[in-house]
Short mmCIF file of C-alpha atoms and ligand atoms in Angstrom, two decimals:
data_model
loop_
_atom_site.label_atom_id
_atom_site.label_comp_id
_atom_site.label_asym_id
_atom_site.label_seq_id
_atom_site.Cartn_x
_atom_site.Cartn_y
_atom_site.Cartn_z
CA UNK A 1 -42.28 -9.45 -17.77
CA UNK A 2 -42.09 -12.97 -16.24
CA UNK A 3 -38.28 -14.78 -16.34
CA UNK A 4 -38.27 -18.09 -15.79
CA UNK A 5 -35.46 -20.22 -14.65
CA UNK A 6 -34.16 -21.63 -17.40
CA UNK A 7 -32.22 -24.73 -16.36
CA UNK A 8 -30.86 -25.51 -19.90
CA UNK A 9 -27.23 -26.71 -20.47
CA UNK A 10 -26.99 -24.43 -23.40
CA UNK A 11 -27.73 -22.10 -24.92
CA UNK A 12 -28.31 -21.17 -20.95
CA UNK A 13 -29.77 -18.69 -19.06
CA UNK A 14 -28.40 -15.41 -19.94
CA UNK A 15 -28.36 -12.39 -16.75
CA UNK A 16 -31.58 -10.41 -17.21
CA UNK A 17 -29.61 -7.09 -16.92
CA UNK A 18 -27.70 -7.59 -20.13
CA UNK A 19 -30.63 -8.48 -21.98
CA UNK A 20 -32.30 -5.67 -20.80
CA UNK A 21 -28.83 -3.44 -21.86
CA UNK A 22 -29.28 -5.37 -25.41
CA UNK A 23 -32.63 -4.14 -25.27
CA UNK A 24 -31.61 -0.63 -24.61
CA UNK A 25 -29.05 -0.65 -27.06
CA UNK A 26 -30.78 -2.48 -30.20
CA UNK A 27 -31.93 0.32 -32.13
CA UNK A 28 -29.38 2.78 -31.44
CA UNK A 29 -25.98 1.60 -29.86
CA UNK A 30 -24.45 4.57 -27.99
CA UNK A 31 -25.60 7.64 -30.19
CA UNK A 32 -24.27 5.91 -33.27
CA UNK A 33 -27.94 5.81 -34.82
CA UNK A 34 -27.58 1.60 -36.06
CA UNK A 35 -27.61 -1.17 -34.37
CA UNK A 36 -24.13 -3.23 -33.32
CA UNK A 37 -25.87 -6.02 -35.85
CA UNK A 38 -25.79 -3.38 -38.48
CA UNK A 39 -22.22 -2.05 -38.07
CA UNK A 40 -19.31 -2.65 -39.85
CA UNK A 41 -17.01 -4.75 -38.17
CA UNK A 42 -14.16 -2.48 -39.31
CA UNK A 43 -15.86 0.48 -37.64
CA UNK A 44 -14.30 2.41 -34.86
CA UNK A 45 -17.44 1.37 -32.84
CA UNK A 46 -17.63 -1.93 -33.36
CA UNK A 47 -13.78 -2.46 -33.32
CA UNK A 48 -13.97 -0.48 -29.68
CA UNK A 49 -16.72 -2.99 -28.43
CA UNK A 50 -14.56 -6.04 -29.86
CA UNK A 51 -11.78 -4.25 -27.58
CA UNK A 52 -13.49 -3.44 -24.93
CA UNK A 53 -14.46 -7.10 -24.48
CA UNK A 54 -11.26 -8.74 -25.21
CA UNK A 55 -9.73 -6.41 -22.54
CA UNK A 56 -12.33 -7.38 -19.96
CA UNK A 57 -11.99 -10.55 -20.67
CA UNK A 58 -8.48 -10.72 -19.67
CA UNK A 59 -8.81 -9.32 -16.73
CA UNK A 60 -11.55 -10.92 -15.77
CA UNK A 61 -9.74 -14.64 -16.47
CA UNK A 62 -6.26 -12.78 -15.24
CA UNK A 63 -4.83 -13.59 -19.21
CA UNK A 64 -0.94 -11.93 -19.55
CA UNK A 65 0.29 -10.74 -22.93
CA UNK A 66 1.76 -13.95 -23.62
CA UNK A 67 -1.74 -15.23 -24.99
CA UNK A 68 -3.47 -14.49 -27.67
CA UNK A 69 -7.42 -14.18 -27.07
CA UNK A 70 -9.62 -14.98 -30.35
CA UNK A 71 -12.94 -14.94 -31.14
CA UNK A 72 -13.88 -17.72 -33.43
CA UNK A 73 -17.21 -19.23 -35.05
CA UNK A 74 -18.12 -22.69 -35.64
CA UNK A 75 -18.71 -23.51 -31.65
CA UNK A 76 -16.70 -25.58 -29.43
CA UNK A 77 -16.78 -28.94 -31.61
CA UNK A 78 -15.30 -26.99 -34.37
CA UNK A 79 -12.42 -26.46 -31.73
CA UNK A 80 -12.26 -30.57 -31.84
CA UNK A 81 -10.80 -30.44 -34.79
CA UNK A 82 -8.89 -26.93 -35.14
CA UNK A 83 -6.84 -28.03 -32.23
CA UNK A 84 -5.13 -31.14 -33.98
CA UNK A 85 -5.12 -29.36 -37.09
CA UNK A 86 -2.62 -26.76 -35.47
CA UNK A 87 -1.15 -28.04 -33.25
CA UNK A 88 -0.62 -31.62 -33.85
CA UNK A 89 1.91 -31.49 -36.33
CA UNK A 90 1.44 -33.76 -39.65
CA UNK A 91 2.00 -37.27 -38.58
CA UNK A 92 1.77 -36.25 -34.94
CA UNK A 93 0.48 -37.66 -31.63
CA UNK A 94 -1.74 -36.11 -28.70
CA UNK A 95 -3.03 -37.24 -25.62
CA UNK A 96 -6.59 -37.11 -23.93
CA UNK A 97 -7.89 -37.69 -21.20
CA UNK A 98 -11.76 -39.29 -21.36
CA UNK A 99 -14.07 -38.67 -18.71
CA UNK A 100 -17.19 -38.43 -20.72
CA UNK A 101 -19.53 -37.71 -24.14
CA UNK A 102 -17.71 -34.47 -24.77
CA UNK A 103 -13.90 -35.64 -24.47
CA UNK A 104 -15.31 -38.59 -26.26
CA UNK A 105 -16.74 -36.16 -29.23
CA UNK A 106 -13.12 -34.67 -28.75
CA UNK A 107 -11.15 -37.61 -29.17
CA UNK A 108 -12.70 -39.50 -32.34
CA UNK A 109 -12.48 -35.34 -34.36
CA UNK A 110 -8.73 -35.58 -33.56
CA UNK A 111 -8.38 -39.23 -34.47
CA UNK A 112 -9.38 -38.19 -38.10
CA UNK A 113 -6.08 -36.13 -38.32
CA UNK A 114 -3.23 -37.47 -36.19
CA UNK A 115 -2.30 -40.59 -33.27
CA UNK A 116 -4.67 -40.25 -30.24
CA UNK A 117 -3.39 -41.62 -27.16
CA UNK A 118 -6.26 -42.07 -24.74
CA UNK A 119 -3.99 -41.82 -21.03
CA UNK A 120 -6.93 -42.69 -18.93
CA UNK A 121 -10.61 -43.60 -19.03
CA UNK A 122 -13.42 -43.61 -16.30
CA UNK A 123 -15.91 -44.98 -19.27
CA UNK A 124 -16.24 -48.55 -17.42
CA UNK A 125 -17.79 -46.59 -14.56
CA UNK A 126 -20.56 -44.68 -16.24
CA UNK A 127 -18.21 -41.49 -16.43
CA UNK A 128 -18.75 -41.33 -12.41
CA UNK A 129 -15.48 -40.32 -11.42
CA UNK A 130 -12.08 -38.60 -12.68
CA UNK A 131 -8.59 -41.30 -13.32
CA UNK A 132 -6.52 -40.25 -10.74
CA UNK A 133 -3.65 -38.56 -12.55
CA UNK A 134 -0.88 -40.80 -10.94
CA UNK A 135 -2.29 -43.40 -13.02
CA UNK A 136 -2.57 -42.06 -16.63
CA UNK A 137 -0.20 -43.23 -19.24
CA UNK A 138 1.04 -40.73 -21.27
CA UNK A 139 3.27 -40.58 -24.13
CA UNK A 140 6.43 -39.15 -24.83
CA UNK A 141 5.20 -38.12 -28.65
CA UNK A 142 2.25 -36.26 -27.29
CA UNK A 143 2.54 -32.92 -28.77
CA UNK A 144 -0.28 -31.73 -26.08
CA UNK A 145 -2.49 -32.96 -23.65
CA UNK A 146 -5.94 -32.37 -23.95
CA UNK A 147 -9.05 -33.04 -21.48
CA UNK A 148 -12.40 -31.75 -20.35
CA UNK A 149 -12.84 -29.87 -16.93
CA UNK A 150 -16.20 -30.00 -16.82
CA UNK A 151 -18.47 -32.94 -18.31
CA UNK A 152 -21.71 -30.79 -19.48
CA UNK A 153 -23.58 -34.29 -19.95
CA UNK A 154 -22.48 -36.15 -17.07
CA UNK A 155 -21.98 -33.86 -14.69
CA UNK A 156 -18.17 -34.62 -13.56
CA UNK A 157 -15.65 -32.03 -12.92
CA UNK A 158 -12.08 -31.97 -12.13
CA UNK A 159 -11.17 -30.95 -9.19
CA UNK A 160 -7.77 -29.68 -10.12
CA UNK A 161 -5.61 -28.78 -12.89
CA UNK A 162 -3.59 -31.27 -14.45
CA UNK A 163 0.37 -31.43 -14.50
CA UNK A 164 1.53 -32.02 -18.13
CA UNK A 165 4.87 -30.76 -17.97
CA UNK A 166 6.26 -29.22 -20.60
CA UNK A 167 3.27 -30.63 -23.03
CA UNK A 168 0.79 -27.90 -23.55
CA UNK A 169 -2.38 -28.70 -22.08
CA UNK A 170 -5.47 -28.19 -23.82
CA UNK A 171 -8.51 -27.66 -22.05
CA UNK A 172 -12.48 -27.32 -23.43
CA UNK A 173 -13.90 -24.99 -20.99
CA UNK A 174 -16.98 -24.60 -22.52
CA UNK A 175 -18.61 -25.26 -19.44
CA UNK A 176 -16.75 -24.01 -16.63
CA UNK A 177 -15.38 -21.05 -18.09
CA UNK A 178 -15.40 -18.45 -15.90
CA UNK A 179 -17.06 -19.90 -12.66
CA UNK A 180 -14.41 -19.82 -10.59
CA UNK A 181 -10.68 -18.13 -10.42
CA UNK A 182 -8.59 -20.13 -13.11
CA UNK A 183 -4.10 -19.61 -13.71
CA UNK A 184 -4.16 -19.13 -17.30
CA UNK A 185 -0.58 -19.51 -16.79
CA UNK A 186 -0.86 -23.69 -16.51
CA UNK A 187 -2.47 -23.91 -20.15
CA UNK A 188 -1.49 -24.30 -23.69
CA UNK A 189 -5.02 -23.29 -25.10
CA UNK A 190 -8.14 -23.02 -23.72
CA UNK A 191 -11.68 -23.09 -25.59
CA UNK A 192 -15.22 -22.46 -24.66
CA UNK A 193 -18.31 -22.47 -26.58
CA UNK A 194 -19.92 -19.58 -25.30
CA UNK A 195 -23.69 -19.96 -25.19
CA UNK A 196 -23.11 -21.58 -21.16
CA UNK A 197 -21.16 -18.85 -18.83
CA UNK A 198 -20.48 -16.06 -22.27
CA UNK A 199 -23.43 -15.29 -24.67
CA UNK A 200 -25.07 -16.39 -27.31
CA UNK A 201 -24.20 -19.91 -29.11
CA UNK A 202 -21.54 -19.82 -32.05
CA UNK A 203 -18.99 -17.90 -30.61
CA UNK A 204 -16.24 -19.84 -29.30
CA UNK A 205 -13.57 -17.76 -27.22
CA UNK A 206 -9.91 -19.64 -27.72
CA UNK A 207 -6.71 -18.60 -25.29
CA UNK A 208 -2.94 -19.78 -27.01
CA UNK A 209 -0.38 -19.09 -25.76
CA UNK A 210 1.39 -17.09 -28.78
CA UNK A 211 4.54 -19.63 -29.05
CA UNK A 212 1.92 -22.51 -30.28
CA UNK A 213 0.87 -20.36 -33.07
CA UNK A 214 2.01 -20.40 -36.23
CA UNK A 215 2.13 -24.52 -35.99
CA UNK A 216 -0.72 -25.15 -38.25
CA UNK A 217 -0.46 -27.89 -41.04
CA UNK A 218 -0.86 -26.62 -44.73
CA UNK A 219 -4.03 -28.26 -45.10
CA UNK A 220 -6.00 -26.46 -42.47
CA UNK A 221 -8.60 -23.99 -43.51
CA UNK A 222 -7.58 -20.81 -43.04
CA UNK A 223 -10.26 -19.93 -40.97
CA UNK A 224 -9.18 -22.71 -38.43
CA UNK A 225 -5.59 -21.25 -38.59
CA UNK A 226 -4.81 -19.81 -35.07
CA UNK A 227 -1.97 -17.51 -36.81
CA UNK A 228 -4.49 -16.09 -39.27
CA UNK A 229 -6.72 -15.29 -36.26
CA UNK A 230 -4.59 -13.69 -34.22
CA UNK A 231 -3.07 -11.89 -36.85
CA UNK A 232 -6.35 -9.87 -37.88
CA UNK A 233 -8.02 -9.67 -34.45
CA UNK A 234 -10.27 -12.42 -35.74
CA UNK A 235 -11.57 -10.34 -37.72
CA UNK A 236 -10.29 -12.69 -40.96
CA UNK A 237 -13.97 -12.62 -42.16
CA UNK A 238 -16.70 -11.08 -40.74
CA UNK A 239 -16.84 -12.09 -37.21
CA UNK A 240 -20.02 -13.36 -35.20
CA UNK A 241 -20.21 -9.19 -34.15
CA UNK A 242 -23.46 -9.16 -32.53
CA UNK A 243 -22.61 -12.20 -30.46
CA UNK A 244 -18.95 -11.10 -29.56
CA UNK A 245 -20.78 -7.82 -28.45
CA UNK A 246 -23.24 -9.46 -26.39
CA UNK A 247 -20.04 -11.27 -24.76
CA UNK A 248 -18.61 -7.93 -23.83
CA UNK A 249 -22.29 -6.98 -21.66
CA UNK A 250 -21.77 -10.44 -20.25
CA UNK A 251 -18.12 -9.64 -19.27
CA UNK A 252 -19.03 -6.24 -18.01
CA UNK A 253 -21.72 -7.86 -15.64
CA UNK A 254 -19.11 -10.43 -14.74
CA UNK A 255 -17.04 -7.54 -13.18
CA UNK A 256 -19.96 -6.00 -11.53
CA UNK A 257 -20.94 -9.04 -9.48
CA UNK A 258 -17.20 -9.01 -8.04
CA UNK A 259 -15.48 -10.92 -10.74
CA UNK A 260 -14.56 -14.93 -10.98
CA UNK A 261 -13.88 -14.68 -7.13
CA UNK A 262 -17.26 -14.06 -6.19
CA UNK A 263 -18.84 -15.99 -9.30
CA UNK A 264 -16.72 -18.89 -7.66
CA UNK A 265 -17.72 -18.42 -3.83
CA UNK A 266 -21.56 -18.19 -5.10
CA UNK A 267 -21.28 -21.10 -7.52
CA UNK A 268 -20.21 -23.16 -5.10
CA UNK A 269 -22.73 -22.47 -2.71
CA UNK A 270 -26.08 -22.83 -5.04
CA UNK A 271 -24.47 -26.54 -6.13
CA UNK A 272 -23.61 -27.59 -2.76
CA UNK A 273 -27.13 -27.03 -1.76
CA UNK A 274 -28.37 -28.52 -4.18
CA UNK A 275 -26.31 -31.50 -3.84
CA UNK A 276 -26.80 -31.48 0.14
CA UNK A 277 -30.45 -31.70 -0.82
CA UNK A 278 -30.15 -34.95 -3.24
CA UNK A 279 -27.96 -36.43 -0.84
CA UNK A 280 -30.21 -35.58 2.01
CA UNK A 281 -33.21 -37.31 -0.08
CA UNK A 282 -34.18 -40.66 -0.56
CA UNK A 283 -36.22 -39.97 -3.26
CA UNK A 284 -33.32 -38.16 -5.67
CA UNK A 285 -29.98 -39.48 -6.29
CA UNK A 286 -26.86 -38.32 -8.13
CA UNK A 287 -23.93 -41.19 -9.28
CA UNK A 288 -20.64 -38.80 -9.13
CA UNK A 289 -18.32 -39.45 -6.76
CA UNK A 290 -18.60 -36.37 -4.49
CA UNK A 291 -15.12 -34.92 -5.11
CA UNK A 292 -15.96 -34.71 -8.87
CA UNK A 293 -19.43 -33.07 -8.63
CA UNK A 294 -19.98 -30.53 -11.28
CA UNK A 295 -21.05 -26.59 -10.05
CA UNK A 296 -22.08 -26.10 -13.22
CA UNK A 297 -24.49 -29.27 -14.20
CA UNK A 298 -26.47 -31.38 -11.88
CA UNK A 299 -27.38 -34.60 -13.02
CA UNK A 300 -30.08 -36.15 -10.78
CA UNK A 301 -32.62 -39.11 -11.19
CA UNK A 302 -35.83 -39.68 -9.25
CA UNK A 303 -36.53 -42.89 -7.12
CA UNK A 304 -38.71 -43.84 -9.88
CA UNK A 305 -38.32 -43.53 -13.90
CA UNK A 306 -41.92 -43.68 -14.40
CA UNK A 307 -42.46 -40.31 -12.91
CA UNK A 308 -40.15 -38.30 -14.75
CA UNK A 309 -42.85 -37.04 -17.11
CA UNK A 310 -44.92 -36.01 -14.29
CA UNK A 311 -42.06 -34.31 -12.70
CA UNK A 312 -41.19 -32.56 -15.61
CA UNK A 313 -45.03 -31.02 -16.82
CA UNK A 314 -44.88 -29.71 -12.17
CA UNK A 315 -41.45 -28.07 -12.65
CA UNK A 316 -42.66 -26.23 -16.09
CA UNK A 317 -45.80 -25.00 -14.52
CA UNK A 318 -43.72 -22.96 -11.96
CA UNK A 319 -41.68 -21.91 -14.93
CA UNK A 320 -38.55 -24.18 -13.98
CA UNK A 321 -37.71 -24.84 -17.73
CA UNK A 322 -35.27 -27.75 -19.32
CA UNK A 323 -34.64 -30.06 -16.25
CA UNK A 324 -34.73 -32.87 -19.02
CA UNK A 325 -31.43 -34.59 -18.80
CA UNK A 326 -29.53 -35.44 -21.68
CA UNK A 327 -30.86 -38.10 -24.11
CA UNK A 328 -27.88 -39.99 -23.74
CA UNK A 329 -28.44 -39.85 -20.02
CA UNK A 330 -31.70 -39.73 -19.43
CA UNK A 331 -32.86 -38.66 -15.92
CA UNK A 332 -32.54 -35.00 -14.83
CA UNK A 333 -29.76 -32.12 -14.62
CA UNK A 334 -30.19 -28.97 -13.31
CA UNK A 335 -27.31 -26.38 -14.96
CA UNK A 336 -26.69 -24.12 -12.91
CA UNK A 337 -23.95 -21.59 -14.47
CA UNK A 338 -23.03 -17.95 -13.04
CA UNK A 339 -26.44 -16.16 -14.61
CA UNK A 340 -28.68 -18.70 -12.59
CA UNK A 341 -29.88 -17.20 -9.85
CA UNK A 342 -29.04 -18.44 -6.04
CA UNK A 343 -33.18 -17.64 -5.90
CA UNK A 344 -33.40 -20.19 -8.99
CA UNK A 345 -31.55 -22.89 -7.52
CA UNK A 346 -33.72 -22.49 -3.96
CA UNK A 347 -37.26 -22.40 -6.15
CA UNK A 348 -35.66 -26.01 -7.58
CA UNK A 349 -35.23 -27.30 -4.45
CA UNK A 350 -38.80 -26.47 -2.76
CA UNK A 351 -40.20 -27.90 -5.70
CA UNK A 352 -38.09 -31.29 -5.45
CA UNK A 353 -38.85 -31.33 -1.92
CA UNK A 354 -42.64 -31.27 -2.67
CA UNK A 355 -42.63 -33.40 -5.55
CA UNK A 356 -41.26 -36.24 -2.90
CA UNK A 357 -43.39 -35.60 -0.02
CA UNK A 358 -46.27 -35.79 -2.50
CA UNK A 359 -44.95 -38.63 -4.81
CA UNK A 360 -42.23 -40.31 -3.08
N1 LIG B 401 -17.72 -29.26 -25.13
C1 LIG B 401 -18.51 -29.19 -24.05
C2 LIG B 401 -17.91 -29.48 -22.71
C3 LIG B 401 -19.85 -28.85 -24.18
O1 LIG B 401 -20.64 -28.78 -23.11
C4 LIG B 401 -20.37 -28.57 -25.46
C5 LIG B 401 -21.81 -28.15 -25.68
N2 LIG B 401 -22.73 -28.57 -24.79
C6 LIG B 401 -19.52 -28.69 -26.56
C7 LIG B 401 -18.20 -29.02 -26.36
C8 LIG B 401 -20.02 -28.43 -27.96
O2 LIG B 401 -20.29 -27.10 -28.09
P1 LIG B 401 -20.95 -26.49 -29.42
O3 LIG B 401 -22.34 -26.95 -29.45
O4 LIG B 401 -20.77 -25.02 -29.22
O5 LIG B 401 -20.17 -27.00 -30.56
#
């Protein structure tokens, strides 16, 4: 069996060993003689495996009773809109913060349902850095704040948490979820799409704190009512089982490799080396201001546009898949979440370093 490294933002690189589990498992989960696609999702098994995962989960991201964990379906830009929907209140306000394509996507779902207050912008710069918060203008009918830790597209992370007070904040973790050590306790709600750093696309994990449920307008569908989720496990409909299941291996491998802790420590090193090396080059270049460098997507361009294509077919002939940028970007990015390899991000880099002696 070959494995490449699979660079792509998502659905990303999932770790071999959980596959393999998957593998193991398919035909016959545990004894039970079906498949976990083929199981009821009112069965003791499958309800144990829902659980199981849920439980790990909150230990792994150090979640106290006082949220409620849900698995939902619909990804994380169906979150763009379930958010305002319940917690915005009708005729109510919110504020964002915009630091790129996805808070962006964010803010113009929750303009369709309530007052957006946009408290800061880094759009004039090309997304390169985050407003310092000392500077944002919120508003005093905000009934939460909501921003994006980690810009998939561009590449630009915050490097801290932002104070909001007594507003709820509202975070989409989609991409940073679980990279690093995280207090659950300075959130409203968090939401990640889970095909980056938790399995398979579709599945979107939510964390609410359980005194913002039950806020939902009348209109909202009731499968976009926190409440209703929480209330029946998300298991309202049939869930996304296979996926959520596939979330649990993910969370169990989490917990073997040490946990967030040591996710974080090794995280950090594969993108600082990586971003050593681009700085180091004059042949590669990255526009973030350091401080705001994603770990989890690397953005680069090469010296010359004209020879992306050519980098590109080199990098797929050693098998180091989607380094295409984003359309909207163009360029490069390398993402780099906690199944990549250290080994992956060190093959990238001998190949960038040949690809400039050779072209540069
Ligand atoms: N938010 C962020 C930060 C993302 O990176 C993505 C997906 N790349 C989304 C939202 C949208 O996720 P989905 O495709 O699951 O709706």
């Amino acid at each position: 069996m070959t494995r490449a490294y699979n660079f792509c933002a998502g659905p990303a690189t999932l770790p071999a060993e959980v596959l393999q589990q998957a593998r193991e498992e398919m035909l016959d989960w545990q004894g039970s003689g079906m498949s976990v696609m083929e199981m009821s999702h009112r069965s003791d098994e499958f309800v144990s495996i829902a659980e199981t995962a849920e439980q790990d989960l909150r230990e792994l991201a150090g979640v106290s009773d006082d949220y409620a964990v849900l698995f939902m379906q619909g990804g994380a830009s169906s979150q763009f809109a379930t958010v305002p929907l319940n917690l915005m209140g009708t005729d109510g306000a919110a504020d964002y913060v915009n630091t790129g394509i996805w808070s962006k996507k964010a803010i113009a779902e929750a303009s369709r349902y309530g007052r957006v207050n946009v408290v800061a912008s880094s759009e004039d710069s090309g997304f390169t850095f985050v407003p310092d918060q000392s500077e944002w203008k919120t508003s005093a009918e905000a009934a939460y704040l909501h921003y994006t830790p980690n810009e998939t597209i561009g590449g630009l992370e915050f490097d801290f948490v932002p104070d909001s007070g007594a507003v709820p904040l509202v975070a989409d973790m989609s991409s940073t979820m679980l990279s690093r050590p995280l207090d659950v306790s300075r959130f409203g709600l968090i939401y990640a799409g889970a095909q980056k750093n938790i399995g398979p696309s579709g599945l979107v994990v939510v964390i609410i704190r359980k005194d913002l449920l039950g806020k939902a307008r009348r209109e909202t569908p009731t499968m976009m009512n926190y409440q209703v989720m929480a209330d029946n496990n998300s298991m309202y409909n049939t869930p996304a089982t296979y996926s959520w299941y596939l979330a649990g291996l993910v969370f169990k491998w989490l917990k073997a490799q040490g946990g967030v802790e040591a996710m974080g420590r090794l995280n950090r090193r594969k993108a600082g080396k990586l971003y050593d090396f681009v700085d180091a080059s004059d042949f590669y270049a990255n526009p973030i201001a350091p401080r705001f460098r994603s770990w989890m997507n690397v953005p680069f361009v090469l010296a010359d546009d004209a020879l992306n294509d050519e980098f590109l077919t080199g990098a797929n002939a050693r098998q180091l898949l989607n380094l295409k940028g984003h359309r909207s970007v163009g360029g490069m990015r390398a993402s780099i979440y906690n199944a990549m390899p250290e080994a992956g991000v060190d093959a990238l880099i001998d190949y960038m370093a040949e690809f400039a002696r050779e072209r540069g």
